CSV table of C-alpha atoms in Angstrom, one decimal:
chain,number,residue,atom,x,y,z
Y,1,MET,CA,47.2,53.3,-24.8
Y,2,ALA,CA,48.8,49.8,-24.9
Y,3,SER,CA,45.6,48.2,-23.6
Y,4,ARG,CA,43.6,49.8,-26.3
Y,5,LEU,CA,45.9,48.8,-29.1
Y,6,ILE,CA,46.7,45.2,-28.1
Y,7,ASP,CA,43.8,43.6,-30.1
Y,8,GLU,CA,44.2,45.8,-33.1
Y,9,ASP,CA,47.9,46.3,-33.3
Y,10,PRO,CA,49.9,44.1,-30.8
Y,11,ALA,CA,53.3,45.4,-32.2
Y,12,LEU,CA,52.4,49.0,-31.6
Y,13,ALA,CA,50.9,48.2,-28.2
Y,14,HIS,CA,54.2,46.5,-27.4
Y,15,GLU,CA,56.2,49.7,-28.4
Y,16,HIS,CA,54.0,51.8,-26.0
Y,17,ALA,CA,54.6,49.2,-23.2
Y,18,LEU,CA,58.4,49.3,-23.8
Y,19,ALA,CA,58.4,53.1,-23.6
Y,20,ALA,CA,56.4,53.0,-20.4
Y,21,SER,CA,58.8,50.3,-18.9
Y,22,ARG,CA,61.8,52.6,-19.5
Y,23,ARG,CA,60.2,55.3,-17.5
Y,24,ALA,CA,58.3,53.4,-14.8
Y,25,GLY,CA,59.9,50.0,-14.7
Y,26,ARG,CA,59.3,49.5,-11.0
Y,27,ILE,CA,55.5,49.7,-11.3
Y,28,ALA,CA,53.8,46.3,-11.4
Y,29,ILE,CA,51.1,47.2,-13.9
Y,30,VAL,CA,53.8,48.5,-16.3
Y,31,ARG,CA,55.7,45.2,-16.2
Y,32,GLU,CA,52.5,43.2,-16.5
Y,33,THR,CA,51.5,45.2,-19.6
Y,34,LEU,CA,54.9,44.7,-21.1
Y,35,GLY,CA,54.7,41.0,-20.5
Y,36,ILE,CA,51.2,40.7,-22.0
Y,37,THR,CA,52.2,42.6,-25.1
Y,38,ALA,CA,55.4,40.6,-25.5
Y,39,TYR,CA,53.3,37.4,-25.3
Y,40,ALA,CA,50.9,38.8,-27.9
Y,41,THR,CA,53.8,39.5,-30.3
Y,42,GLY,CA,55.3,36.1,-29.8
Y,43,ASP,CA,58.3,37.1,-27.8
Y,44,PHE,CA,57.8,34.5,-25.1
Y,45,ALA,CA,61.2,34.8,-23.5
Y,46,LEU,CA,60.6,38.5,-22.8
Y,47,ALA,CA,57.0,37.8,-21.7
Y,48,LEU,CA,58.2,35.2,-19.2
Y,49,ARG,CA,60.8,37.6,-17.8
Y,50,GLU,CA,58.4,40.5,-17.4
Y,51,LEU,CA,55.6,38.4,-16.0
Y,52,ARG,CA,57.9,37.0,-13.4
Y,53,THR,CA,59.0,40.5,-12.5
Y,54,TYR,CA,55.3,41.5,-12.3
Y,55,ARG,CA,54.6,38.6,-9.9
Y,56,ARG,CA,57.6,39.5,-7.7
Y,57,ILE,CA,56.6,43.1,-7.4
Y,58,SER,CA,52.9,42.6,-7.0
Y,59,GLY,CA,52.8,39.3,-5.2
Y,60,LYS,CA,50.0,38.1,-7.5
Y,61,ASP,CA,49.6,34.9,-9.5
Y,62,ASP,CA,46.9,36.2,-11.8
Y,63,GLN,CA,49.1,35.9,-14.9
Y,64,ILE,CA,50.3,32.3,-14.1
Y,65,ALA,CA,48.5,30.9,-17.2
Y,66,LEU,CA,50.5,33.2,-19.5
Y,67,MET,CA,53.7,32.3,-17.7
Y,68,VAL,CA,53.0,28.6,-18.4
Y,69,ASP,CA,52.1,29.3,-22.0
Y,70,SER,CA,55.3,31.4,-22.4
Y,71,GLU,CA,57.4,28.4,-21.1
Y,72,ARG,CA,55.6,26.3,-23.8
Y,73,GLY,CA,56.4,29.0,-26.3
Y,74,ILE,CA,60.1,28.7,-25.8
Y,75,GLY,CA,59.9,24.9,-25.9
Y,76,ARG,CA,60.1,24.1,-22.2
Y,77,SER,CA,57.0,22.0,-21.5
Y,78,ASP,CA,58.6,20.4,-18.4
Y,79,ARG,CA,59.2,23.9,-17.0
Y,80,ALA,CA,55.7,24.9,-17.9
Y,81,LEU,CA,54.2,22.1,-15.9
Y,82,GLU,CA,56.5,22.9,-13.0
Y,83,THR,CA,55.5,26.5,-13.1
Y,84,GLY,CA,51.8,25.6,-13.0
Y,85,ARG,CA,52.2,23.1,-10.2
Y,86,ALA,CA,54.0,25.6,-8.0
Y,87,VAL,CA,51.0,27.7,-7.3
Y,88,ASP,CA,48.1,27.0,-5.0
Y,89,ARG,CA,45.2,26.7,-7.4
Y,90,SER,CA,42.6,27.0,-4.7
Y,91,ALA,CA,43.8,30.5,-4.0
Y,92,LEU,CA,43.3,31.6,-7.6
Y,93,ASP,CA,40.3,33.4,-9.0
Y,94,THR,CA,38.1,31.1,-11.1
Y,95,PRO,CA,39.0,32.6,-14.5
Y,96,VAL,CA,42.7,32.3,-13.7
Y,97,ARG,CA,42.3,28.8,-12.5
Y,98,VAL,CA,40.5,27.8,-15.7
Y,99,ALA,CA,43.0,29.5,-17.9
Y,100,LEU,CA,45.8,27.7,-16.0
Y,101,ALA,CA,44.1,24.3,-16.5
Y,102,ILE,CA,43.9,25.0,-20.3
Y,103,ALA,CA,47.6,26.0,-20.4
Y,104,MET,CA,48.6,22.9,-18.4
Y,105,SER,CA,46.6,20.7,-20.8
Y,106,GLY,CA,48.5,22.3,-23.7
Y,107,ALA,CA,51.8,21.5,-22.0
Y,108,ARG,CA,50.7,17.9,-21.7
Y,109,LEU,CA,49.8,17.9,-25.4
Y,110,ASP,CA,53.3,19.2,-26.2
Y,111,GLN,CA,54.6,16.1,-24.5
Y,112,GLY,CA,52.2,13.8,-26.3
Y,113,ASP,CA,50.4,12.8,-23.2
Y,114,LEU,CA,46.8,13.0,-24.5
Y,115,GLU,CA,45.1,11.3,-21.5
Y,116,LEU,CA,46.9,13.5,-19.0
Y,117,ALA,CA,46.0,16.5,-21.2
Y,118,LEU,CA,42.4,15.5,-20.9
Y,119,GLY,CA,42.8,15.0,-17.1
Y,120,GLU,CA,44.1,18.6,-16.7
Y,121,LEU,CA,40.7,19.8,-17.9
Y,122,GLU,CA,38.7,17.7,-15.4
Y,123,ILE,CA,37.9,20.6,-13.1
Y,124,PRO,CA,34.6,21.6,-11.4
Y,125,GLU,CA,34.1,24.4,-13.9
Y,126,LEU,CA,33.6,21.9,-16.7
Y,127,ASP,CA,29.8,21.8,-16.6
Y,128,PRO,CA,28.2,21.6,-20.1
Y,129,ASP,CA,24.9,23.0,-18.8
Y,130,ARG,CA,26.3,26.3,-17.4
Y,131,ALA,CA,28.2,29.0,-19.1
Y,132,PHE,CA,30.5,31.6,-17.6
Y,133,GLU,CA,33.1,33.9,-19.4
Y,134,TRP,CA,35.6,31.1,-19.3
Y,135,SER,CA,33.4,28.3,-20.5
Y,136,PRO,CA,33.7,28.6,-24.3
Y,137,ALA,CA,37.5,28.3,-24.1
Y,138,LEU,CA,37.4,25.4,-21.6
Y,139,PHE,CA,34.8,23.5,-23.6
Y,140,ALA,CA,36.7,24.0,-26.9
Y,141,ALA,CA,40.0,22.9,-25.3
Y,142,ARG,CA,38.3,19.7,-24.1
Y,143,ALA,CA,36.8,19.1,-27.6
Y,144,ALA,CA,40.3,19.5,-29.2
Y,145,VAL,CA,41.9,16.9,-26.9
Y,146,LEU,CA,39.0,14.5,-27.4
Y,147,GLU,CA,39.5,15.0,-31.2
Y,148,ASP,CA,43.2,14.1,-30.8
Y,149,LEU,CA,42.2,11.0,-28.9
Y,150,GLY,CA,39.9,9.9,-31.7
Y,151,ARG,CA,36.7,10.2,-29.5
Y,152,THR,CA,34.8,12.0,-32.3
Y,153,ASP,CA,31.3,11.9,-30.9
Y,154,GLU,CA,32.4,13.4,-27.5
Y,155,ALA,CA,34.5,16.0,-29.3
Y,156,GLU,CA,31.5,17.1,-31.4
Y,157,PHE,CA,29.4,17.3,-28.2
Y,158,TRP,CA,31.9,19.6,-26.4
Y,159,ALA,CA,32.5,21.7,-29.5
Y,160,HIS,CA,28.8,22.2,-29.8
Y,161,ARG,CA,28.6,23.2,-26.1
Y,162,ALA,CA,31.4,25.7,-26.7
Y,163,GLU,CA,29.4,27.3,-29.5
Y,164,VAL,CA,26.2,27.4,-27.4
Y,165,ALA,CA,28.1,28.9,-24.5
Y,166,ALA,CA,29.7,31.6,-26.7
Y,167,GLU,CA,26.3,32.4,-28.2
Y,168,ALA,CA,24.7,32.6,-24.8
Y,169,LEU,CA,27.4,34.9,-23.5
Y,170,GLY,CA,27.1,37.1,-26.5
Y,171,VAL,CA,23.4,37.5,-26.1
Y,172,ASP,CA,23.5,38.0,-22.3
Y,173,GLU,CA,26.3,40.5,-21.5
Y,174,ALA,CA,26.0,39.9,-17.8
Y,175,GLY,CA,29.7,39.5,-17.1
Y,176,ASP,CA,30.3,36.5,-14.9
Y,177,GLU,CA,26.6,35.9,-14.2
Y,178,GLU,CA,25.7,32.3,-14.3
Y,179,ILE,CA,23.7,31.2,-17.3
Y,180,PHE,CA,21.9,27.9,-17.7
Y,181,ILE,CA,22.1,26.3,-21.1
Y,182,GLU,CA,19.3,24.3,-22.6
Y,183,ASP,CA,20.6,24.3,-26.1
Y,184,SER,CA,18.5,27.1,-27.6
Y,185,LEU,CA,16.9,28.0,-24.2
Y,186,ILE,CA,18.9,30.4,-22.0
Y,187,GLU,CA,17.7,31.2,-18.5
Y,188,GLY,CA,19.3,33.9,-16.4
Y,189,GLU,CA,19.0,34.2,-12.7
Y,190,PHE,CA,17.0,37.1,-11.3
Y,191,PRO,CA,16.6,38.5,-7.8
Y,192,ASP,CA,14.0,36.9,-5.6
Y,193,ASP,CA,10.9,38.8,-4.5
Y,194,GLU,CA,12.3,38.8,-1.0
Y,195,ASP,CA,15.1,41.1,-2.2
Y,196,GLY,CA,12.4,43.5,-3.5
Y,197,ALA,CA,10.6,43.4,-0.2
Y,198,GLN,CA,13.8,44.2,1.7
Y,199,SER,CA,14.3,47.2,-0.6
Y,200,VAL,CA,10.8,48.4,0.2
Y,201,ALA,CA,11.4,47.9,3.9
Y,202,ALA,CA,14.6,49.9,3.7
Y,203,ALA,CA,12.8,52.8,1.9
Y,204,THR,CA,10.1,52.8,4.6
Y,205,SER,CA,12.7,52.9,7.3
Y,206,ASP,CA,14.3,56.0,5.7
Y,207,ASP,CA,10.9,57.7,5.6
Y,208,LEU,CA,10.5,57.1,9.4
Y,209,ALA,CA,14.0,58.5,10.2
Y,210,PRO,CA,14.0,60.9,13.2
Y,211,GLU,CA,14.2,64.6,12.8
Y,212,GLY,CA,17.7,66.0,12.4
Y,213,ALA,CA,18.8,62.9,10.4
Y,214,GLU,CA,18.6,64.9,7.2
Y,215,GLU,CA,20.9,67.6,8.6
Y,216,GLU,CA,23.4,64.9,9.6
Y,217,SER,CA,23.2,63.4,6.2
Y,218,ASP,CA,23.9,66.8,4.6
Y,219,VAL,CA,27.0,67.2,6.8
Y,220,GLU,CA,28.2,63.7,5.8
Y,221,GLU,CA,27.7,64.5,2.1
Y,222,GLU,CA,29.7,67.7,2.4
Y,223,SER,CA,32.5,65.8,4.1
Y,224,ALA,CA,32.4,63.1,1.4
Y,225,SER,CA,32.6,65.8,-1.2
Y,226,ASP,CA,35.7,67.3,0.4
Y,227,ASP,CA,37.3,63.9,0.6
Y,228,ASP,CA,36.5,63.3,-3.1
Y,229,ALA,CA,38.0,66.7,-4.0
Y,230,SER,CA,41.1,65.8,-2.1
Y,231,ALA,CA,41.4,62.4,-3.8
Y,232,GLU,CA,41.1,64.0,-7.2
Y,233,ALA,CA,43.8,66.5,-6.3
Y,234,ASP,CA,46.4,63.8,-5.5
Y,235,PRO,CA,47.3,61.7,-8.6
Y,236,THR,CA,47.4,57.9,-7.9
Y,237,VAL,CA,50.0,55.5,-9.2
Y,238,GLU,CA,47.4,54.3,-11.7
Y,239,ASP,CA,47.0,57.9,-13.0
Y,240,GLU,CA,50.8,58.2,-13.5
Y,241,VAL,CA,50.9,54.9,-15.3
Y,242,ARG,CA,48.1,55.9,-17.6
Y,243,GLU,CA,49.9,59.1,-18.4
Y,244,LEU,CA,53.1,57.2,-19.2
Y,245,LEU,CA,51.1,54.9,-21.5
Y,246,GLY,CA,49.7,57.9,-23.3
Y,247,GLU,CA,46.1,57.2,-22.3
Y,248,ASP,CA,45.5,60.7,-20.9
Y,249,GLU,CA,46.4,62.2,-24.2
Y,250,VAL,CA,43.9,60.0,-26.0
Y,251,GLU,CA,41.2,61.0,-23.6
Y,252,ASP,CA,41.9,64.7,-23.9
Y,253,SER,CA,41.7,64.5,-27.7
Y,254,ASP,CA,38.4,62.6,-27.6
Y,255,PRO,CA,35.6,65.1,-28.2
Y,256,GLU,CA,33.2,63.0,-26.3
Y,257,ALA,CA,35.4,62.9,-23.2
């Protein structure tokens, strides 16, 4: 429920997250959700506390950018920079690493260090000719810093690249698939013919399977079905969390479900 409401009504989403935390406070995803909704409502102290707890329980650094921003939100830019420097960036997923770079740049801006803020954004993902899900925000952040530095022409260039990247990603909903940007020309990557040949070869190999293979396949499918039924019978932690967040009730009331 909280995840569905956070964009439309952050305050209500936060209430759901608070309710879930009172009933399942030791589950990592519950503390993560509470931290995210607290951040969305501007309660940066609570967000920082909950995201720290989430990291301690899960062992993950995937919300490190929000932690840095939360430190900024309570006026501690020095602590924000320390928090960001404490993680191994090479171990982070690319979207997380880019978000961290943007947050670190913001902390530098808070301290008035414009050149250092620009330097935080000098990362391999800063390629104006390629767009991923993180590119519009990264390009826009660079444009904003360049604007503050008085480098207007460069700022306009990166602002334009941010717009082009956002438009490209809006047209091609390929997730994190790489997109090459040639202003108005967008080229996506497609599988090589060799991949198609391999698929044909695999199909041919199946046609030549020895007798009895189909019977073995049927047995394996029955076994897999039994395993699936067993898995459905035992609720997972995620199922319990969804129930606590009220998502199961929403799905049950949905006539299309």
